[in-house]
Coordinates of C-alpha atoms in Angstrom, one line a residue:
M124 CA 0.0 0.0 0.0
R125 CA 1.6 3.3 -1.2
P126 CA -0.3 6.3 0.3
E127 CA -0.9 9.2 -2.0
N128 CA -0.6 12.6 -0.5
Q129 CA -3.6 14.7 -1.7
S130 CA -2.1 17.9 -0.5
G131 CA 1.3 19.7 -0.4
V132 CA 2.2 18.4 3.0
S133 CA 5.4 16.4 2.7
H134 CA 5.9 15.7 6.4
F135 CA 4.3 16.1 9.9
L136 CA 5.9 17.3 13.1
L137 CA 5.5 15.1 16.2
R138 CA 5.4 17.4 19.1
G139 CA 5.8 14.6 21.6
F140 CA 5.4 15.2 25.4
P141 CA 4.9 18.6 26.8
I142 CA 8.0 18.4 29.0
R143 CA 10.8 20.8 29.9
P144 CA 14.2 20.4 28.1
D145 CA 15.8 19.6 31.4
D146 CA 13.5 16.6 31.9
Q147 CA 14.0 15.1 28.5
G148 CA 16.9 12.9 29.6
A149 CA 14.9 11.3 32.4
V150 CA 11.9 10.8 30.2
F151 CA 14.1 9.2 27.5
A152 CA 15.6 6.8 30.1
L153 CA 12.2 6.0 31.4
F154 CA 10.7 5.1 28.0
L155 CA 13.8 3.3 26.9
G156 CA 13.7 1.1 30.0
M157 CA 10.0 0.4 29.5
Y158 CA 10.6 -0.5 25.8
L159 CA 13.5 -2.8 26.6
T160 CA 11.4 -4.5 29.4
T161 CA 8.6 -5.0 27.0
L162 CA 10.8 -6.6 24.4
L163 CA 12.6 -8.8 26.9
G164 CA 9.5 -10.0 28.7
N165 CA 7.4 -10.7 25.6
L166 CA 10.2 -12.2 23.5
L167 CA 11.3 -14.4 26.4
L168 CA 7.7 -15.5 26.8
I169 CA 7.5 -16.5 23.1
L170 CA 10.7 -18.4 23.3
L171 CA 9.6 -20.4 26.4
I172 CA 6.3 -21.3 24.8
R173 CA 8.1 -22.4 21.7
L174 CA 10.7 -24.5 23.5
D175 CA 8.6 -26.2 26.2
A176 CA 6.2 -28.8 24.9
R177 CA 4.1 -28.5 28.1
L178 CA 3.1 -25.0 27.0
H179 CA 1.7 -26.1 23.7
T180 CA -1.8 -25.5 24.9
P181 CA -4.6 -23.2 23.6
M182 CA -4.0 -20.6 26.4
Y183 CA -0.3 -20.3 25.7
F184 CA -0.9 -20.4 21.9
F185 CA -3.1 -17.3 22.3
L186 CA -0.6 -15.8 24.7
S187 CA 2.3 -16.2 22.3
H188 CA 0.3 -14.2 19.6
L189 CA -0.5 -11.5 22.2
A190 CA 3.2 -11.3 23.1
F191 CA 4.1 -10.9 19.4
S192 CA 1.4 -8.3 18.9
D193 CA 2.6 -6.4 22.0
V194 CA 6.2 -6.3 20.7
S195 CA 5.0 -5.1 17.4
F196 CA 2.5 -2.6 18.8
V197 CA 5.1 -0.8 21.0
S198 CA 7.7 -1.0 18.3
V199 CA 5.5 1.0 16.0
T200 CA 5.7 4.2 18.1
V201 CA 8.3 4.1 20.8
P202 CA 11.5 3.8 18.8
K203 CA 10.5 6.8 16.6
M204 CA 9.7 8.8 19.7
L205 CA 13.1 7.9 21.3
V206 CA 15.0 8.9 18.1
N207 CA 13.1 12.2 18.0
M208 CA 14.0 12.9 21.6
Q209 CA 17.7 12.2 20.9
T210 CA 18.1 14.0 17.6
Q211 CA 15.6 16.9 18.4
D212 CA 14.2 16.3 15.0
Q213 CA 10.4 16.1 15.3
S214 CA 9.6 15.5 11.6
I215 CA 8.1 12.3 10.1
P216 CA 7.5 11.9 6.3
Y217 CA 3.9 11.8 5.1
G218 CA 4.3 8.2 4.0
G219 CA 6.0 7.3 7.2
C220 CA 3.1 8.8 9.2
I221 CA 0.5 6.9 7.2
S222 CA 2.5 3.6 7.6
Q223 CA 2.9 4.2 11.3
L224 CA -0.9 4.8 11.7
Y225 CA -1.7 1.7 9.7
F226 CA 0.4 -0.7 11.8
F227 CA -0.6 1.1 15.0
I228 CA -4.3 0.3 14.2
V229 CA -3.4 -3.3 13.1
F230 CA -1.6 -4.3 16.3
G231 CA -3.7 -2.2 18.6
F232 CA -6.9 -3.8 17.4
L233 CA -5.2 -7.2 17.3
D234 CA -4.5 -6.8 21.0
N235 CA -8.2 -5.9 21.5
L236 CA -9.4 -9.1 19.8
L237 CA -6.8 -11.4 21.4
L238 CA -7.8 -10.2 24.9
A239 CA -11.3 -11.3 24.1
V240 CA -10.2 -14.6 22.7
M241 CA -8.1 -15.3 25.8
A242 CA -11.0 -14.3 28.1
Y243 CA -13.2 -16.9 26.2
D244 CA -10.5 -19.5 26.6
R245 CA -10.4 -18.9 30.4
Y246 CA -14.2 -19.0 30.5
V247 CA -14.3 -22.4 28.9
A248 CA -11.5 -23.7 31.1
I249 CA -13.1 -22.7 34.3
C250 CA -16.8 -23.0 33.5
H251 CA -16.7 -26.1 31.3
P252 CA -13.5 -27.9 32.4
L253 CA -14.7 -31.4 31.3
H254 CA -15.4 -30.2 27.7
Y255 CA -12.4 -27.9 27.4
T256 CA -10.3 -30.1 25.1
T257 CA -13.4 -30.8 23.0
I258 CA -14.4 -27.1 22.6
M259 CA -10.9 -25.6 22.3
R260 CA -9.7 -27.8 19.5
K261 CA -6.6 -26.9 17.5
Q262 CA -8.7 -26.0 14.5
L263 CA -10.8 -23.5 16.5
C264 CA -7.7 -21.9 18.1
V265 CA -6.1 -21.4 14.7
L266 CA -9.4 -20.0 13.3
L267 CA -9.8 -17.6 16.2
V268 CA -6.2 -16.2 15.8
A269 CA -6.4 -16.1 12.0
G270 CA -9.7 -14.4 12.2
S271 CA -8.3 -11.8 14.6
W272 CA -5.4 -11.1 12.3
I273 CA -7.6 -10.8 9.2
V274 CA -10.2 -8.5 10.9
S275 CA -7.4 -6.3 12.2
Y276 CA -5.8 -5.9 8.8
V277 CA -9.1 -5.1 7.2
H278 CA -10.1 -2.7 10.0
A279 CA -6.7 -0.8 9.6
L280 CA -7.0 -0.7 5.8
L281 CA -10.5 0.8 6.0
H282 CA -9.4 3.7 8.2
T283 CA -6.1 4.2 6.3
F284 CA -7.8 4.4 2.9
L285 CA -10.4 6.8 4.2
L286 CA -7.5 9.0 5.5
V287 CA -5.3 9.1 2.4
R288 CA -8.2 10.6 0.4
L289 CA -8.1 13.7 2.6
S290 CA -6.1 16.9 2.1
F291 CA -4.0 18.6 4.7
C292 CA -3.3 22.3 5.2
A293 CA -0.3 24.2 6.3
D294 CA -0.7 23.2 9.9
N295 CA 1.2 19.9 10.1
A296 CA 2.0 19.8 13.8
I297 CA 0.8 16.7 15.7
N298 CA 0.5 17.2 19.4
H299 CA 1.4 13.6 20.2
F300 CA 4.4 11.2 20.1
F301 CA 2.9 9.2 17.1
C302 CA 0.6 9.7 14.2
D303 CA -2.9 9.3 15.7
L304 CA -6.0 9.1 13.6
T305 CA -8.1 11.5 15.6
I306 CA -5.4 14.3 15.4
L307 CA -4.8 13.7 11.7
L308 CA -8.6 14.1 11.1
E309 CA -8.4 17.4 13.0
L310 CA -5.6 18.7 10.8
S311 CA -7.3 17.8 7.6
C312 CA -8.8 20.6 5.4
S313 CA -11.3 18.1 3.8
D314 CA -14.7 17.0 4.9
V315 CA -14.0 14.3 7.6
S316 CA -17.7 13.5 8.4
L317 CA -17.4 10.1 6.7
N318 CA -14.2 9.3 8.6
K319 CA -15.8 10.2 11.9
L320 CA -18.9 8.3 11.1
V321 CA -16.9 5.2 10.4
V322 CA -14.8 5.7 13.6
F323 CA -17.9 5.9 15.8
T324 CA -19.9 3.1 14.1
E325 CA -17.5 0.5 12.7
G326 CA -14.8 1.3 15.2
G327 CA -17.3 1.5 18.1
I328 CA -18.9 -1.8 17.2
L329 CA -15.6 -3.6 16.9
F330 CA -14.5 -2.0 20.2
L331 CA -17.6 -2.9 22.1
L332 CA -18.0 -6.5 20.9
P333 CA -14.6 -7.7 22.2
L334 CA -15.1 -5.7 25.4
G335 CA -18.5 -7.2 25.9
S336 CA -17.0 -10.7 25.4
V337 CA -14.3 -10.0 27.9
L338 CA -16.7 -8.7 30.5
G339 CA -19.2 -11.4 29.9
S340 CA -16.6 -14.1 30.2
Y341 CA -15.2 -12.8 33.5
I342 CA -18.6 -12.2 35.0
R343 CA -19.5 -15.8 34.3
I344 CA -16.1 -16.9 35.7
G345 CA -16.8 -14.9 38.8
T346 CA -20.1 -16.5 39.4
V347 CA -18.5 -20.0 39.1
I348 CA -15.7 -19.0 41.5
L349 CA -18.1 -17.9 44.1
R350 CA -19.5 -21.4 44.2
V351 CA -16.1 -22.9 45.1
S352 CA -16.2 -24.2 48.6
S353 CA -12.4 -23.9 49.2
T354 CA -11.4 -20.4 50.4
K355 CA -7.8 -20.9 49.3
R356 CA -8.8 -22.0 45.8
R357 CA -11.4 -19.1 45.6
F358 CA -8.8 -16.6 46.7
K359 CA -6.2 -17.9 44.1
A360 CA -8.8 -17.8 41.3
F361 CA -9.9 -14.3 42.2
S362 CA -6.3 -13.1 42.5
T363 CA -5.5 -14.4 39.0
C364 CA -8.7 -13.0 37.4
G365 CA -8.3 -9.8 39.3
S366 CA -4.9 -9.2 37.8
H367 CA -6.2 -10.0 34.3
L368 CA -9.1 -7.6 34.8
F369 CA -6.7 -4.9 35.9
V370 CA -4.8 -5.0 32.7
V371 CA -8.0 -5.3 30.6
T372 CA -9.5 -2.3 32.5
L373 CA -6.3 -0.3 32.0
Y374 CA -6.3 -1.0 28.3
Y375 CA -9.9 -0.5 27.5
G376 CA -10.5 2.3 29.9
T377 CA -7.6 4.5 28.6
L378 CA -8.5 3.6 25.0
A379 CA -12.1 4.6 25.4
S380 CA -11.2 7.8 27.3
V381 CA -9.0 8.9 24.3
Y382 CA -11.2 8.0 21.4
F383 CA -14.7 8.1 22.6
F384 CA -14.9 10.4 25.7
S385 CA -12.4 13.1 25.0
S386 CA -13.9 16.4 23.5
S387 CA -10.5 18.1 23.0
W388 CA -7.0 16.8 22.8
D389 CA -4.6 17.8 25.7
S390 CA -1.8 16.4 27.8
K391 CA -4.1 14.1 29.8
D392 CA -4.9 12.3 26.5
I393 CA -1.2 11.8 25.8
I394 CA -0.8 10.3 29.3
A395 CA -3.8 8.0 28.7
S396 CA -2.2 7.0 25.4
V397 CA 1.0 6.0 27.1
M398 CA -1.1 3.6 29.3
Y399 CA -2.4 1.5 26.5
T400 CA 0.5 1.9 24.0
V401 CA 3.4 1.4 26.4
V402 CA 2.4 0.3 29.9
T403 CA -0.1 -2.4 29.0
P404 CA 2.3 -4.2 26.6
M405 CA 5.0 -4.1 29.3
L406 CA 2.7 -5.5 32.0
N407 CA 1.0 -8.3 29.9
P408 CA 3.8 -10.9 30.1
F409 CA 4.1 -10.4 33.9
I410 CA 0.3 -10.4 34.6
Y411 CA -0.6 -13.3 32.2
S412 CA 2.3 -15.6 32.6
L413 CA 5.3 -14.9 34.8
R414 CA 3.1 -15.5 37.8
N415 CA 2.1 -18.8 36.3
R416 CA 3.7 -22.0 37.7
D417 CA 4.1 -23.6 34.2
I418 CA 6.0 -20.5 32.9
K419 CA 8.2 -20.5 36.0
Q420 CA 9.1 -24.1 35.5
A421 CA 9.8 -23.6 31.9
L422 CA 12.0 -20.6 32.7
K423 CA 13.9 -22.6 35.3
M424 CA 14.5 -25.4 32.8
F425 CA 15.6 -22.8 30.2
V426 CA 18.1 -21.3 32.6
N427 CA 19.5 -24.7 33.7
R428 CA 19.8 -25.7 30.0
A429 CA 21.7 -22.5 29.3
N430 CA 24.0 -23.0 32.2
F431 CA 24.6 -26.6 31.1
V432 CA 25.6 -25.5 27.6
K433 CA 28.1 -23.0 29.1

């Protein structure tokens, strides 16, 4: 896909964070640390799932795709932001901005769908344990993941194609650290009513359906857990589901506040964007897996194997 610029704008300016020059070093170190933590945590998770046969289950199959999506999602925006902070060059070419937007939508929406798929997997495992292997067959798992990828690509293509038909005026400053759809629509000189209609209808539906699936799954899981007689098992289940719900709430809450409940763009929206673009991908491997006994055992075996090779 080669975007055609319908106006004379050859580049945009990413204003980034509204911080003082004296604080840029600390902010750079903070985001570099979070980015490297995200890469290390998610890539290690993918490696462990790949190497350990005990982790070749539906839950970890979905988790490996979520980890890959998180690495890709954060890599779309953070490296460019870090380079801009170091070089003091805020410009991004028109084509680069459109490409960044496209892949941002792809992997952001893929995360959205995979969280719903994983919530459904946990629902089946807890509420229908005797039928789990029958329901979560390999064919269904592959179909759910493949469908998530396809829908994400089509969703991103739709919004990208609607964007490249617009013209942009002299004002090319983006008050953000990446090319965001809502801000680009505000900068356009063209009629953006169709774009906004699609964002609130198609985007809203595709946002609410996975969210409803996640909430419905965890509500059903909660009712089943309440029937468990063992207090220890009930506390363990609530602890696990609670941590999952925390990440889901952080992701969906900040996403909704930026795209559906914000009337004007300001610094609080940039902070909210950091929550779902940087913080959530960093937390996912710790929340979903590193507290898991199977992952801990796989990690221990991996370390022992590495020491043995040495």
